mmCIF file of C-alpha atoms in Angstrom:
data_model
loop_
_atom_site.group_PDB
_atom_site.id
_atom_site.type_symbol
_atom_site.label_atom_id
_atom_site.label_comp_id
_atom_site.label_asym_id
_atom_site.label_seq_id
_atom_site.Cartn_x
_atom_site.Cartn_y
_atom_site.Cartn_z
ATOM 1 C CA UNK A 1 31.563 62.833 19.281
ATOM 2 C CA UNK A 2 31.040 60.174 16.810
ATOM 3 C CA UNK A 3 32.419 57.162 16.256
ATOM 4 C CA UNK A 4 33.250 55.832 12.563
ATOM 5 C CA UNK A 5 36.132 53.525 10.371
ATOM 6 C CA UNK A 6 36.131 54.684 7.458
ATOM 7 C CA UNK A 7 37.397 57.733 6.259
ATOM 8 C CA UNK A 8 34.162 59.033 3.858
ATOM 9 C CA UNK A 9 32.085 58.918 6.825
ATOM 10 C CA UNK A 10 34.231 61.072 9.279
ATOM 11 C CA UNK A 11 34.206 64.642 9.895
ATOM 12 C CA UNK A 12 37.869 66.413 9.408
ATOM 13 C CA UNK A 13 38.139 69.273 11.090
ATOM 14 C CA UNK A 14 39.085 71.786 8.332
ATOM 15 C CA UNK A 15 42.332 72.356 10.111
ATOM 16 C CA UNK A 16 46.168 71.784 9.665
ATOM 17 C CA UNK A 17 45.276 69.470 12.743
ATOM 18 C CA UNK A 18 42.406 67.696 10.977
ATOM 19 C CA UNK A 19 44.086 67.887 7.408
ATOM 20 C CA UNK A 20 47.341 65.987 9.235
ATOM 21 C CA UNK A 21 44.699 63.584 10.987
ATOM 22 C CA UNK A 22 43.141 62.253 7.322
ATOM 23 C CA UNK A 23 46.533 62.066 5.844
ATOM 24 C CA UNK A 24 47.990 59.679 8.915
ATOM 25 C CA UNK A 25 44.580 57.627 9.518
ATOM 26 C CA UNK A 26 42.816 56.822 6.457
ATOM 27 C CA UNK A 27 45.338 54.704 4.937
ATOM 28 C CA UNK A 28 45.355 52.771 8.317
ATOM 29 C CA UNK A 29 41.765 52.694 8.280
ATOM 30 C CA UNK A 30 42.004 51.453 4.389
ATOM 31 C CA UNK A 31 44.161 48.986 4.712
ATOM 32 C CA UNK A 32 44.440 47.994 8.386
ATOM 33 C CA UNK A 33 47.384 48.830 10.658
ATOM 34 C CA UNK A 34 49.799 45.914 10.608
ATOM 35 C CA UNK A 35 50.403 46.671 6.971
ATOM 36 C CA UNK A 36 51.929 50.273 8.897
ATOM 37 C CA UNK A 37 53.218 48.824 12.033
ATOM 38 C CA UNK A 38 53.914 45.179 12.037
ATOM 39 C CA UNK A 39 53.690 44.520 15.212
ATOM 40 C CA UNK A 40 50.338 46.629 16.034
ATOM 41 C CA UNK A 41 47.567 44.267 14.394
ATOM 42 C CA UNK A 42 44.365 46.017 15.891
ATOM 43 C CA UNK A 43 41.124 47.463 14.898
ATOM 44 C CA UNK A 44 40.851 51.319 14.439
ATOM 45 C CA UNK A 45 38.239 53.680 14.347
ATOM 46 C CA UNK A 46 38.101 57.734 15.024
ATOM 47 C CA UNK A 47 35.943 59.665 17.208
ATOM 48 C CA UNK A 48 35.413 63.143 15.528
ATOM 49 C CA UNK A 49 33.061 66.247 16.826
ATOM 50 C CA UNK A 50 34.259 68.238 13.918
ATOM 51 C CA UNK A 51 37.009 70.170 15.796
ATOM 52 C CA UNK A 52 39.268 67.297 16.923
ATOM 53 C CA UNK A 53 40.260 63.593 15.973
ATOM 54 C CA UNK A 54 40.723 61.026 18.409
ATOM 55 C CA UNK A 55 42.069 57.643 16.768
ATOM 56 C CA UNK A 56 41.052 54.553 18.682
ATOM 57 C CA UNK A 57 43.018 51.355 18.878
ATOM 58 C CA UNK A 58 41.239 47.912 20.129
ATOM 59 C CA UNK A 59 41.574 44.082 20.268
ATOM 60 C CA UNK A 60 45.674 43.342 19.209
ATOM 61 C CA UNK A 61 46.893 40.089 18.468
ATOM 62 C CA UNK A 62 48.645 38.688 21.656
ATOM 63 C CA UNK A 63 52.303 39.705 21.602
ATOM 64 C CA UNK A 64 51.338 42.887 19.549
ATOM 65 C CA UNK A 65 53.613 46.445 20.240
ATOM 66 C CA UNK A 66 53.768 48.044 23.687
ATOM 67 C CA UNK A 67 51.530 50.963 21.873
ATOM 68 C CA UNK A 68 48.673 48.877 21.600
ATOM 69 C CA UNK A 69 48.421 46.431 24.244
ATOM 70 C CA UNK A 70 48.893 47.067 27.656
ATOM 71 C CA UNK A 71 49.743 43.196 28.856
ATOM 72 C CA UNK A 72 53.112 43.498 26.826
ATOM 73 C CA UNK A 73 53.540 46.781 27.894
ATOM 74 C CA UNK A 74 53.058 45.772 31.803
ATOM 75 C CA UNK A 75 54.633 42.127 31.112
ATOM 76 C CA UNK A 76 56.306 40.819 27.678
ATOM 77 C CA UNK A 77 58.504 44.172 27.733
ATOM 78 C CA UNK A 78 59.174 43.922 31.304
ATOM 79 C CA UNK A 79 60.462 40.386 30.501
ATOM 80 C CA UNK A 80 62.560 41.523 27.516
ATOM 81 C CA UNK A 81 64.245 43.771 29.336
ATOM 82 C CA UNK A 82 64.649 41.371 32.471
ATOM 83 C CA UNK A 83 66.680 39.244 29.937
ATOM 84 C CA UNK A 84 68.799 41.762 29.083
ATOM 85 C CA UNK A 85 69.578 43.723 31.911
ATOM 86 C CA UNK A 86 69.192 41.574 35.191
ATOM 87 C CA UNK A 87 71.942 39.086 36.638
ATOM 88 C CA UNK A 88 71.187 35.415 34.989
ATOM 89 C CA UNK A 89 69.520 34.395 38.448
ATOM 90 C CA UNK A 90 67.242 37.079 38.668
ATOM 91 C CA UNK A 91 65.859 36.236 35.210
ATOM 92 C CA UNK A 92 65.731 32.852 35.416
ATOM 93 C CA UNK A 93 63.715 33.556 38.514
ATOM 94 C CA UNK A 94 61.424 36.437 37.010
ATOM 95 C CA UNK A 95 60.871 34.965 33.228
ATOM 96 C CA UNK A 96 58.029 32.462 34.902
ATOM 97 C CA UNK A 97 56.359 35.179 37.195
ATOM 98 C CA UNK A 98 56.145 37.728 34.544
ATOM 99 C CA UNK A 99 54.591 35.288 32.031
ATOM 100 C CA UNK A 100 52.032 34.174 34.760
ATOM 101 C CA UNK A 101 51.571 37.933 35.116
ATOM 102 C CA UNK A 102 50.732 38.250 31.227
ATOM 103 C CA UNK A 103 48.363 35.507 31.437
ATOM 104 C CA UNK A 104 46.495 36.563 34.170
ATOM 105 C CA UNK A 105 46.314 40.200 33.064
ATOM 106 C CA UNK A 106 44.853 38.551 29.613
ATOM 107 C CA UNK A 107 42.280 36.533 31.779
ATOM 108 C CA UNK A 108 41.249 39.605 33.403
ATOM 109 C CA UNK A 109 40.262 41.386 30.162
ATOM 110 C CA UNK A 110 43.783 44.063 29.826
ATOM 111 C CA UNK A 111 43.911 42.920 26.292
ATOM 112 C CA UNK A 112 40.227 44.102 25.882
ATOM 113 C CA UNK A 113 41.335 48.053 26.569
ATOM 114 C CA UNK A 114 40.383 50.379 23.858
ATOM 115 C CA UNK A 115 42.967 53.046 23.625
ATOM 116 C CA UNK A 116 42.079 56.683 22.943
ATOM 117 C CA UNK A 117 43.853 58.984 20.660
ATOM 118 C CA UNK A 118 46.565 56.159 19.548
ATOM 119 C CA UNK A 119 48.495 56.978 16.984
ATOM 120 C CA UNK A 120 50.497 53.412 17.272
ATOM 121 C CA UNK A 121 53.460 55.581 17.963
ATOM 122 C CA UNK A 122 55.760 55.601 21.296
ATOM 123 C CA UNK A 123 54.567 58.977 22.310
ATOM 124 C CA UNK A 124 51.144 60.337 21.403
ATOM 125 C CA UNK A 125 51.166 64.245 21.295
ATOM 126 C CA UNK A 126 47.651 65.863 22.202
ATOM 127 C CA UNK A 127 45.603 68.527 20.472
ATOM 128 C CA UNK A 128 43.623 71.481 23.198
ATOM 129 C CA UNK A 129 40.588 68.727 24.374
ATOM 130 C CA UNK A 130 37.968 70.523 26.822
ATOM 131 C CA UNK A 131 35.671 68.754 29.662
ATOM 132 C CA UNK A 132 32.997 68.713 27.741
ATOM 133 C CA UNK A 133 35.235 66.689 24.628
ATOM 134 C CA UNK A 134 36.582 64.354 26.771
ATOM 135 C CA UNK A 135 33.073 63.877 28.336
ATOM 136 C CA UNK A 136 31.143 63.773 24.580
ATOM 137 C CA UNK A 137 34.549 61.035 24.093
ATOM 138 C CA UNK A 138 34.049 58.629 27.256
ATOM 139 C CA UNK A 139 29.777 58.645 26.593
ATOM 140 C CA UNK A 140 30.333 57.725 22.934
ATOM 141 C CA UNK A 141 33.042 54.777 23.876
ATOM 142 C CA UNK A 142 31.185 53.004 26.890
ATOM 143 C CA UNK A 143 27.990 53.169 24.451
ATOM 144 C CA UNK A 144 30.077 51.394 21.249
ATOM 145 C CA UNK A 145 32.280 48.959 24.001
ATOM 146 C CA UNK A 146 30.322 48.666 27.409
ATOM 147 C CA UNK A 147 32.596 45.894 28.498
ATOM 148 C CA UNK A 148 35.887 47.655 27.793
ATOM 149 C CA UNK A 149 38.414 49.354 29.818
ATOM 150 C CA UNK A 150 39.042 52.719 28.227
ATOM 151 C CA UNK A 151 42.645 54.183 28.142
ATOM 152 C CA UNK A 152 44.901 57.511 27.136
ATOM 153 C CA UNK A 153 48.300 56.731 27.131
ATOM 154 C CA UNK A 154 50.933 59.596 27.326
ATOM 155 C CA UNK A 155 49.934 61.950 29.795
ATOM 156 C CA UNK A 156 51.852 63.951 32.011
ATOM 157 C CA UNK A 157 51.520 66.357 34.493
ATOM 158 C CA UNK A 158 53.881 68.781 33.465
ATOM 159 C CA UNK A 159 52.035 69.363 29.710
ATOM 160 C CA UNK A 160 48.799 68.133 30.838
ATOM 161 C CA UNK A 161 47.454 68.225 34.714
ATOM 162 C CA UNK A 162 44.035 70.145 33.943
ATOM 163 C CA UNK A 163 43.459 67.227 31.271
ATOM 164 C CA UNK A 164 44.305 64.752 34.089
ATOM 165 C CA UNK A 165 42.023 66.255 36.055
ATOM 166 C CA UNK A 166 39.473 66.471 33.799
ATOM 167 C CA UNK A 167 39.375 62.687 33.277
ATOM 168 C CA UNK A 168 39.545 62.176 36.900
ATOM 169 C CA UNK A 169 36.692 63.189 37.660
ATOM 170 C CA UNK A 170 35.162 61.282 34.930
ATOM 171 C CA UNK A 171 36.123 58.274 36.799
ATOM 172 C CA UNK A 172 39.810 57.559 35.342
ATOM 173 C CA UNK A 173 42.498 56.331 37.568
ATOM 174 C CA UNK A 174 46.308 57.205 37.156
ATOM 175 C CA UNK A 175 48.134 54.128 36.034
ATOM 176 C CA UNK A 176 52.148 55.189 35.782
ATOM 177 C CA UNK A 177 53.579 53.798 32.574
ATOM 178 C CA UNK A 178 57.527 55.819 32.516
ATOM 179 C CA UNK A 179 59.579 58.632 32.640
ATOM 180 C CA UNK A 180 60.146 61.157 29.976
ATOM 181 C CA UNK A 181 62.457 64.061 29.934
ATOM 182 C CA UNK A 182 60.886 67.329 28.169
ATOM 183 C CA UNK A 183 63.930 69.548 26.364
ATOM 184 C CA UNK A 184 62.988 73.461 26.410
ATOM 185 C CA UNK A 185 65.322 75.023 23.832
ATOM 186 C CA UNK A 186 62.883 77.963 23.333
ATOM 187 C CA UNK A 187 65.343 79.973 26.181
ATOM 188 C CA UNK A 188 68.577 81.190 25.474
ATOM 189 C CA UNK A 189 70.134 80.354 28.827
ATOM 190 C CA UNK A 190 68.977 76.608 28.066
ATOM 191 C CA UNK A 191 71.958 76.797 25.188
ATOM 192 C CA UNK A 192 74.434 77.766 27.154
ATOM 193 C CA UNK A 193 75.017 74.122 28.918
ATOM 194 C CA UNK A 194 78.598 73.083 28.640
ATOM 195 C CA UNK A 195 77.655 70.093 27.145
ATOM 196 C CA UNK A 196 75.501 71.281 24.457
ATOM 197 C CA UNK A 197 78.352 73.443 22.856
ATOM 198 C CA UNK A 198 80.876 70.334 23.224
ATOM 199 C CA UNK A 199 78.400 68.585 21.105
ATOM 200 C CA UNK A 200 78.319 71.408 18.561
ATOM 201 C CA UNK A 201 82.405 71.360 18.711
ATOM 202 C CA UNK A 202 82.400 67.354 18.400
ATOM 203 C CA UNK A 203 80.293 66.484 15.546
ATOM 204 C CA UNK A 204 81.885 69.080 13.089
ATOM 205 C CA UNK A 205 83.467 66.177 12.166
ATOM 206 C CA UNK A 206 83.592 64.516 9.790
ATOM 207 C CA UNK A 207 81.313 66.711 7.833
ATOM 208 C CA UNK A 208 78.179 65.122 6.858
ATOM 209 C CA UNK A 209 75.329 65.950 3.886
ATOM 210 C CA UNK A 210 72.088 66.816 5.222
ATOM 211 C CA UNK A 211 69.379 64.780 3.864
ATOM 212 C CA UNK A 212 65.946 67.091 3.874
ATOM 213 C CA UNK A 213 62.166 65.611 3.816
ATOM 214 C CA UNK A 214 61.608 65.759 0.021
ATOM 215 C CA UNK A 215 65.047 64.431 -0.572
ATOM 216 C CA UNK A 216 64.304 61.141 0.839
ATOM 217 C CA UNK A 217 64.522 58.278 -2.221
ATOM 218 C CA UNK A 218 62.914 54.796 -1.718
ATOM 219 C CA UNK A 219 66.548 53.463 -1.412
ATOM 220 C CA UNK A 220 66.875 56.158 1.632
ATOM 221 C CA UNK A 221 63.689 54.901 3.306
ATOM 222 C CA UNK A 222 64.725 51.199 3.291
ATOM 223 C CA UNK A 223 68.279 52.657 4.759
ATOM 224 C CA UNK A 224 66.066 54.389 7.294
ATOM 225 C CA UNK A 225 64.361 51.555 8.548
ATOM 226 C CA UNK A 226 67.071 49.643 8.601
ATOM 227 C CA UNK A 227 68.636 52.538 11.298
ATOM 228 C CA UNK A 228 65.681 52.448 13.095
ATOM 229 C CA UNK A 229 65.558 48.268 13.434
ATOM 230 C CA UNK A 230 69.264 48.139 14.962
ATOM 231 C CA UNK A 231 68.654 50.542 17.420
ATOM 232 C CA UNK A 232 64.749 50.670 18.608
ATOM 233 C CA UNK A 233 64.096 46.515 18.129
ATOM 234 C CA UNK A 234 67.713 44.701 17.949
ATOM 235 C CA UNK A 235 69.378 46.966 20.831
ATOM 236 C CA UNK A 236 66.202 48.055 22.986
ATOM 237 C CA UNK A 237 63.196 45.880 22.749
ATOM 238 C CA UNK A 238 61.262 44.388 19.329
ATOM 239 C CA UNK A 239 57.951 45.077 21.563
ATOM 240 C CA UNK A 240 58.642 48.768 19.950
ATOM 241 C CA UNK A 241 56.468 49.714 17.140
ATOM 242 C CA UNK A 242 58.079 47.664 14.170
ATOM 243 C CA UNK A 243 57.284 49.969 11.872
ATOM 244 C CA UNK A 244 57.520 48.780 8.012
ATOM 245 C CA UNK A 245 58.765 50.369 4.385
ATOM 246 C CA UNK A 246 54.750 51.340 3.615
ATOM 247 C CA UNK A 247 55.242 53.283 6.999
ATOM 248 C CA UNK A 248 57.911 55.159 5.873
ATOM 249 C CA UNK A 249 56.349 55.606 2.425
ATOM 250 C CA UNK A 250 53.701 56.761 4.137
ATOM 251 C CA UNK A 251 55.612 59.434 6.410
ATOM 252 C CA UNK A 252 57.624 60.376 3.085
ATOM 253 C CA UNK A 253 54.541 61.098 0.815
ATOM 254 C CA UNK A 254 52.085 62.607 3.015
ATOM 255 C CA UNK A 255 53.862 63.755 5.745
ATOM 256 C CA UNK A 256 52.645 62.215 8.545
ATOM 257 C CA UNK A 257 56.570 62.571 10.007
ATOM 258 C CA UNK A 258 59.176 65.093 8.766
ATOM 259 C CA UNK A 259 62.145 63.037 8.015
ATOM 260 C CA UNK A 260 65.687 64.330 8.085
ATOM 261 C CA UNK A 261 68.756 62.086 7.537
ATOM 262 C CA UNK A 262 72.627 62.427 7.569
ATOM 263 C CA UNK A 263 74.746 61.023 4.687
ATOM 264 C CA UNK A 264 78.829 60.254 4.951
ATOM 265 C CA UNK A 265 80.356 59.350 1.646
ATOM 266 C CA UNK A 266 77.060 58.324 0.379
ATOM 267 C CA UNK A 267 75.896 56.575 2.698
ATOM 268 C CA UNK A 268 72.582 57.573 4.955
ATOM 269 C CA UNK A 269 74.099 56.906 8.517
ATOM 270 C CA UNK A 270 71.641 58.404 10.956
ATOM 271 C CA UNK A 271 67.406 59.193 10.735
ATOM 272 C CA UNK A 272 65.227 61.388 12.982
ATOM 273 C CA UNK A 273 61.329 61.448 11.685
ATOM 274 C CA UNK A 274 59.276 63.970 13.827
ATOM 275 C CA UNK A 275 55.898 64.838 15.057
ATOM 276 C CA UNK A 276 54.648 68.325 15.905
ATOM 277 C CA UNK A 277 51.547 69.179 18.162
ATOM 278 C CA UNK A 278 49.583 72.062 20.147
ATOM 279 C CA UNK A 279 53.478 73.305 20.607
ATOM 280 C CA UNK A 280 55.515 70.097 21.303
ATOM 281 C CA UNK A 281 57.909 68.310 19.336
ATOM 282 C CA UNK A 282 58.681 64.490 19.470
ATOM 283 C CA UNK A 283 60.855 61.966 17.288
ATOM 284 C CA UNK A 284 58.973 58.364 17.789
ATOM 285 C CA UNK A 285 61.452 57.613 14.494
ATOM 286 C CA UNK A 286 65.232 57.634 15.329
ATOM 287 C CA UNK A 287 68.127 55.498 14.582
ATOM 288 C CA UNK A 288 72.227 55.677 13.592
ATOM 289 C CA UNK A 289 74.435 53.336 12.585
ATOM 290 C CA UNK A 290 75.549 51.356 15.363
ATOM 291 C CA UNK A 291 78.763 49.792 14.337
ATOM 292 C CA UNK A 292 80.018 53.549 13.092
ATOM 293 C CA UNK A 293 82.539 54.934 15.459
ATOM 294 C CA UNK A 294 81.911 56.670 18.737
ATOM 295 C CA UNK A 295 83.749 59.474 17.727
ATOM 296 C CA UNK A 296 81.284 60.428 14.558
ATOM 297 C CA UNK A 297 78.614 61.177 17.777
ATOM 298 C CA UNK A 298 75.777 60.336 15.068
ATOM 299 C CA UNK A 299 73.557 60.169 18.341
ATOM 300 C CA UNK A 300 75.093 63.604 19.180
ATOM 301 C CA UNK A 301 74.432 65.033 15.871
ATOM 302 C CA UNK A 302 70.501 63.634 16.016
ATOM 303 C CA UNK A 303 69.724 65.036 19.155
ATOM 304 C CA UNK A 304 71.470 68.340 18.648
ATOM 305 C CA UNK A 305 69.309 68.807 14.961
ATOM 306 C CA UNK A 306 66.250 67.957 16.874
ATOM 307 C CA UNK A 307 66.606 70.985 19.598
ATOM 308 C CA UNK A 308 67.662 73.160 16.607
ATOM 309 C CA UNK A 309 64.701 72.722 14.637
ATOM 310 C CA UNK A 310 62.661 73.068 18.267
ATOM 311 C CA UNK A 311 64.304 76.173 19.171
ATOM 312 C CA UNK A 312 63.743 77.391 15.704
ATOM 313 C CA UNK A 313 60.344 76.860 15.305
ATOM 314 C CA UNK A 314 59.822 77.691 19.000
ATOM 315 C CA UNK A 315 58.754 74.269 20.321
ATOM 316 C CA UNK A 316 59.248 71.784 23.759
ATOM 317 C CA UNK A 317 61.085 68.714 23.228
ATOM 318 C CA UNK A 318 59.493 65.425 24.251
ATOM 319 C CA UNK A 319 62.260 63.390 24.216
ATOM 320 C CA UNK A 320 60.307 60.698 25.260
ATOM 321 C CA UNK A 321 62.084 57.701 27.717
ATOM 322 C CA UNK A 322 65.286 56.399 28.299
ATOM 323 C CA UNK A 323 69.252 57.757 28.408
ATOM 324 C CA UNK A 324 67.658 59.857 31.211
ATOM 325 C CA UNK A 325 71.764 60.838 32.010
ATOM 326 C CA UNK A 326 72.850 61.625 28.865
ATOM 327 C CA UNK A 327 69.299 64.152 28.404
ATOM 328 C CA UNK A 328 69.620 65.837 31.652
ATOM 329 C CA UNK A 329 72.835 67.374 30.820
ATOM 330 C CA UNK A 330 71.329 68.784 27.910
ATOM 331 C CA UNK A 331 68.433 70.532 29.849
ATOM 332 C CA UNK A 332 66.032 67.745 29.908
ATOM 333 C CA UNK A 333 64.136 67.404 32.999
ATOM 334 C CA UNK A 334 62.212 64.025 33.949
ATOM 335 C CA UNK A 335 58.533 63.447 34.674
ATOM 336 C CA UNK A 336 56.128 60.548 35.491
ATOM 337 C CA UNK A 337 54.122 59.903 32.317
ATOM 338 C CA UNK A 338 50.397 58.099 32.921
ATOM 339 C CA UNK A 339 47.649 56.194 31.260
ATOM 340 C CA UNK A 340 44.594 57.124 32.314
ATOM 341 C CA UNK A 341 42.282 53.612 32.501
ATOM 342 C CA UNK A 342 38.429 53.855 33.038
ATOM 343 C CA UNK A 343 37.143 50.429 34.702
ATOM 344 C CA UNK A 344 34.717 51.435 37.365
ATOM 345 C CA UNK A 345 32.061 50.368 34.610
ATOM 346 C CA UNK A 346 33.360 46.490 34.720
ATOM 347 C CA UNK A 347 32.594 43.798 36.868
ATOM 348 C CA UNK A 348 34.305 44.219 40.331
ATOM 349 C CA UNK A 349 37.480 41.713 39.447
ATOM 350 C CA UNK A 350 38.546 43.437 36.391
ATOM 351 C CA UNK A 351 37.685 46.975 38.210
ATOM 352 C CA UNK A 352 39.705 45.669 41.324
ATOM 353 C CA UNK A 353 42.659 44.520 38.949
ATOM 354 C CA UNK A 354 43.007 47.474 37.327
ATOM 355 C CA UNK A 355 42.398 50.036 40.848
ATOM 356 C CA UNK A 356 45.231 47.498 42.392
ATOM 357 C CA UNK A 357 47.389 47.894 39.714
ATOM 358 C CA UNK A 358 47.738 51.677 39.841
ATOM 359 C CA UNK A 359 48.031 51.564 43.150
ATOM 360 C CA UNK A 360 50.895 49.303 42.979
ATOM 361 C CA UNK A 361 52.781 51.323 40.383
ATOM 362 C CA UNK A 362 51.978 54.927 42.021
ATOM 363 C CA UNK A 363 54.031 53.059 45.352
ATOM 364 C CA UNK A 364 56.596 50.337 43.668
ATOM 365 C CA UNK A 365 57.174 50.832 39.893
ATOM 366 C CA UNK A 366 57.327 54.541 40.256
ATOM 367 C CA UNK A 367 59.956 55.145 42.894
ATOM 368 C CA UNK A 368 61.734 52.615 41.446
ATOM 369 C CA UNK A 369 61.603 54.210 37.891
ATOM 370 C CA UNK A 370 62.807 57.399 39.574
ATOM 371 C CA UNK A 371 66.026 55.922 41.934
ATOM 372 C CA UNK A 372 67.330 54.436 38.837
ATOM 373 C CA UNK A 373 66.753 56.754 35.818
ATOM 374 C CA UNK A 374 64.904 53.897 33.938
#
């Protein structure tokens, strides 16, 4: 594996996989990623052997997306939603703990992790890695950053235990980070939930113009975004990716998502952009219009068209986190999703920090995630 920033000098695999990799990276590399992702201002590089591509994320600015920096994900997001959710006394009482917890993590060197095979996007799909990649990976990272923790976010057992094994004996330690809910509309007998045919009956109407990839205008793309902003940073959290119009651009001209939109009298009203990988589907773009009525089911309609085009093109759904209720009665089953953080290499506080803080999640965090469909 080698380790390189700028596209001329890395080795594409001369595969769909590797073909999709230079699209999606070099403009990052180019132009650096906050001009993508607003809130994900990091250094990049890409580890290559020739058969895969591993993008690798390192040093964000403080406050930077979830995807990028594991302090906000394990304290600045926890705070957000704190605010939001929990009774005014509980907050009040939790705001100063949780930004003592951010601080110390950043003392301790979390802000230092590299992460491996970050695509900056909520849910990183994997390509078919062996022992001996993900060996030839670790080697060439604790040779470039020798004081770093090393991390792979989105791992799971269900779609990858031998993986998590693999890197286990490497050293890596299981740090839980949520639950997702995998969709598997491959079967027949997974269409014939109750639910999923009310859905089909319910957002018949009104009728509404399907908007295909290459029939996305810049007009569409800034209507996009602006879908995606109400519902992934205004109503859930702006520690999600804040992804900007070059992003979509981006996405739009060389593919790096396949977009599909719904229009109602001329107007774009909901977004899905997509991701496909070694069989599994995800949607890390998604948004509707939020002040629309309940009863046009534009979240309905979104969800439905993304098991269609699975079941189609005979793919799993990650449907990623959250509305764990709703996702369940349309065949989605939850699992615990990990980051897998090598430390044993640092000095014995940040080692102990990070071995304490697994353990603590693995016993606390996780049930708790679990209980309460979070």
């Amino acid at each position: 594996m080698k380790l390189q920033t700028h596209p001329a000098q890395i080795e594409w695999p001369p595969t769909p996989d590797g073909d999709y990799a230079r699209r999606a990276l070099s403009p990052l590399l180019l132009n650096g990623s906050a001009v993508f992702v607003q809130n994900g201002h990091v250094r990049m590089g890409v580890l290559s052997d020739g058969q895969v591509v591993l993008p690798i994320t390192f040093d964000p600015a403080w406050h930077d997306t979830f995807t990028v920096s594991p302090v906000t994900h394990l304290a600045h997001y926890a705070a957000q939603e704190l605010h939001k959710l929990a009774p005014p006394a509980l907050d009040l009482a939790g705001q100063p703990l949780l930004k003592l917890l951010g601080l110390g993590l950043r003392r301790l060197g979390f802000e230092r992790t590299v992460y491996v095979n970050n695509w900056l996007l909520s849910t990183n799909l994997y390509p078919h890695l062996t022992p001996g990649q993900l060996r030839a990976a670790t080697h060439t990272l604790l040779q470039a950053f020798p004081d770093r923790p090393l991390a792979w976010r989105s791992l799971d057992p269900a779609r990858h235990a031998l993986l998590i094994g693999a890197l286990e004996e490497l050293g890596y330690v299981r740090v839980p980070s949520r639950l997702v809910t995998y969709q598997d509309p491959r079967e027949a007998a997974f269409w014939k939930r109750s639910q999923l045919r009310t859905d089909a009956s319910r957002t018949r109407v009104p009728v509404a113009e399907n908007v295909p990839h290459q029939a996305f205008t810049d007009d569409d793309l800034r209507a996009a975004l602006g879908l995606y902003q109400q519902l992934y940073l205004e109503k859930y959290s702006s520690y999600n990716p804040q992804f900007t119009l070059d992003f979509l651009r981006l996405a739009r001209d060389e593919q790096v998502l396949e977009l599909h939109g719904l229009r109602l009298n001329g107007e774009l009203k909901a977004v899905r952009g997509s991701v496909r990988r070694a069989g599994v589907l995800t949607t890390p773009l998604f948004g509707y219009d939020l002040s629309a009525p309940q009863r046009e089911g534009w979240y309905r309609r979104l969800s439905l068209n993304v098991l269609q085009d699975a079941r189609r093109e005979g793919l799993l759904v990650n449907a990623s986190s959250g509305v764990g209720a709703f996702k369940r009665a349309r065949g989605g089953v939850a699992v615990p999703e990990y980051t897998l953080v090598l430390a044993q290499h640092l000095p014995a506080p940040q080692r102990h920090a990070w071995h304490t803080l697994a353990a603590l999640m693995e016993h606390l965090l996780l049930p708790l995630l679990i209980r309460h469909d979070l």
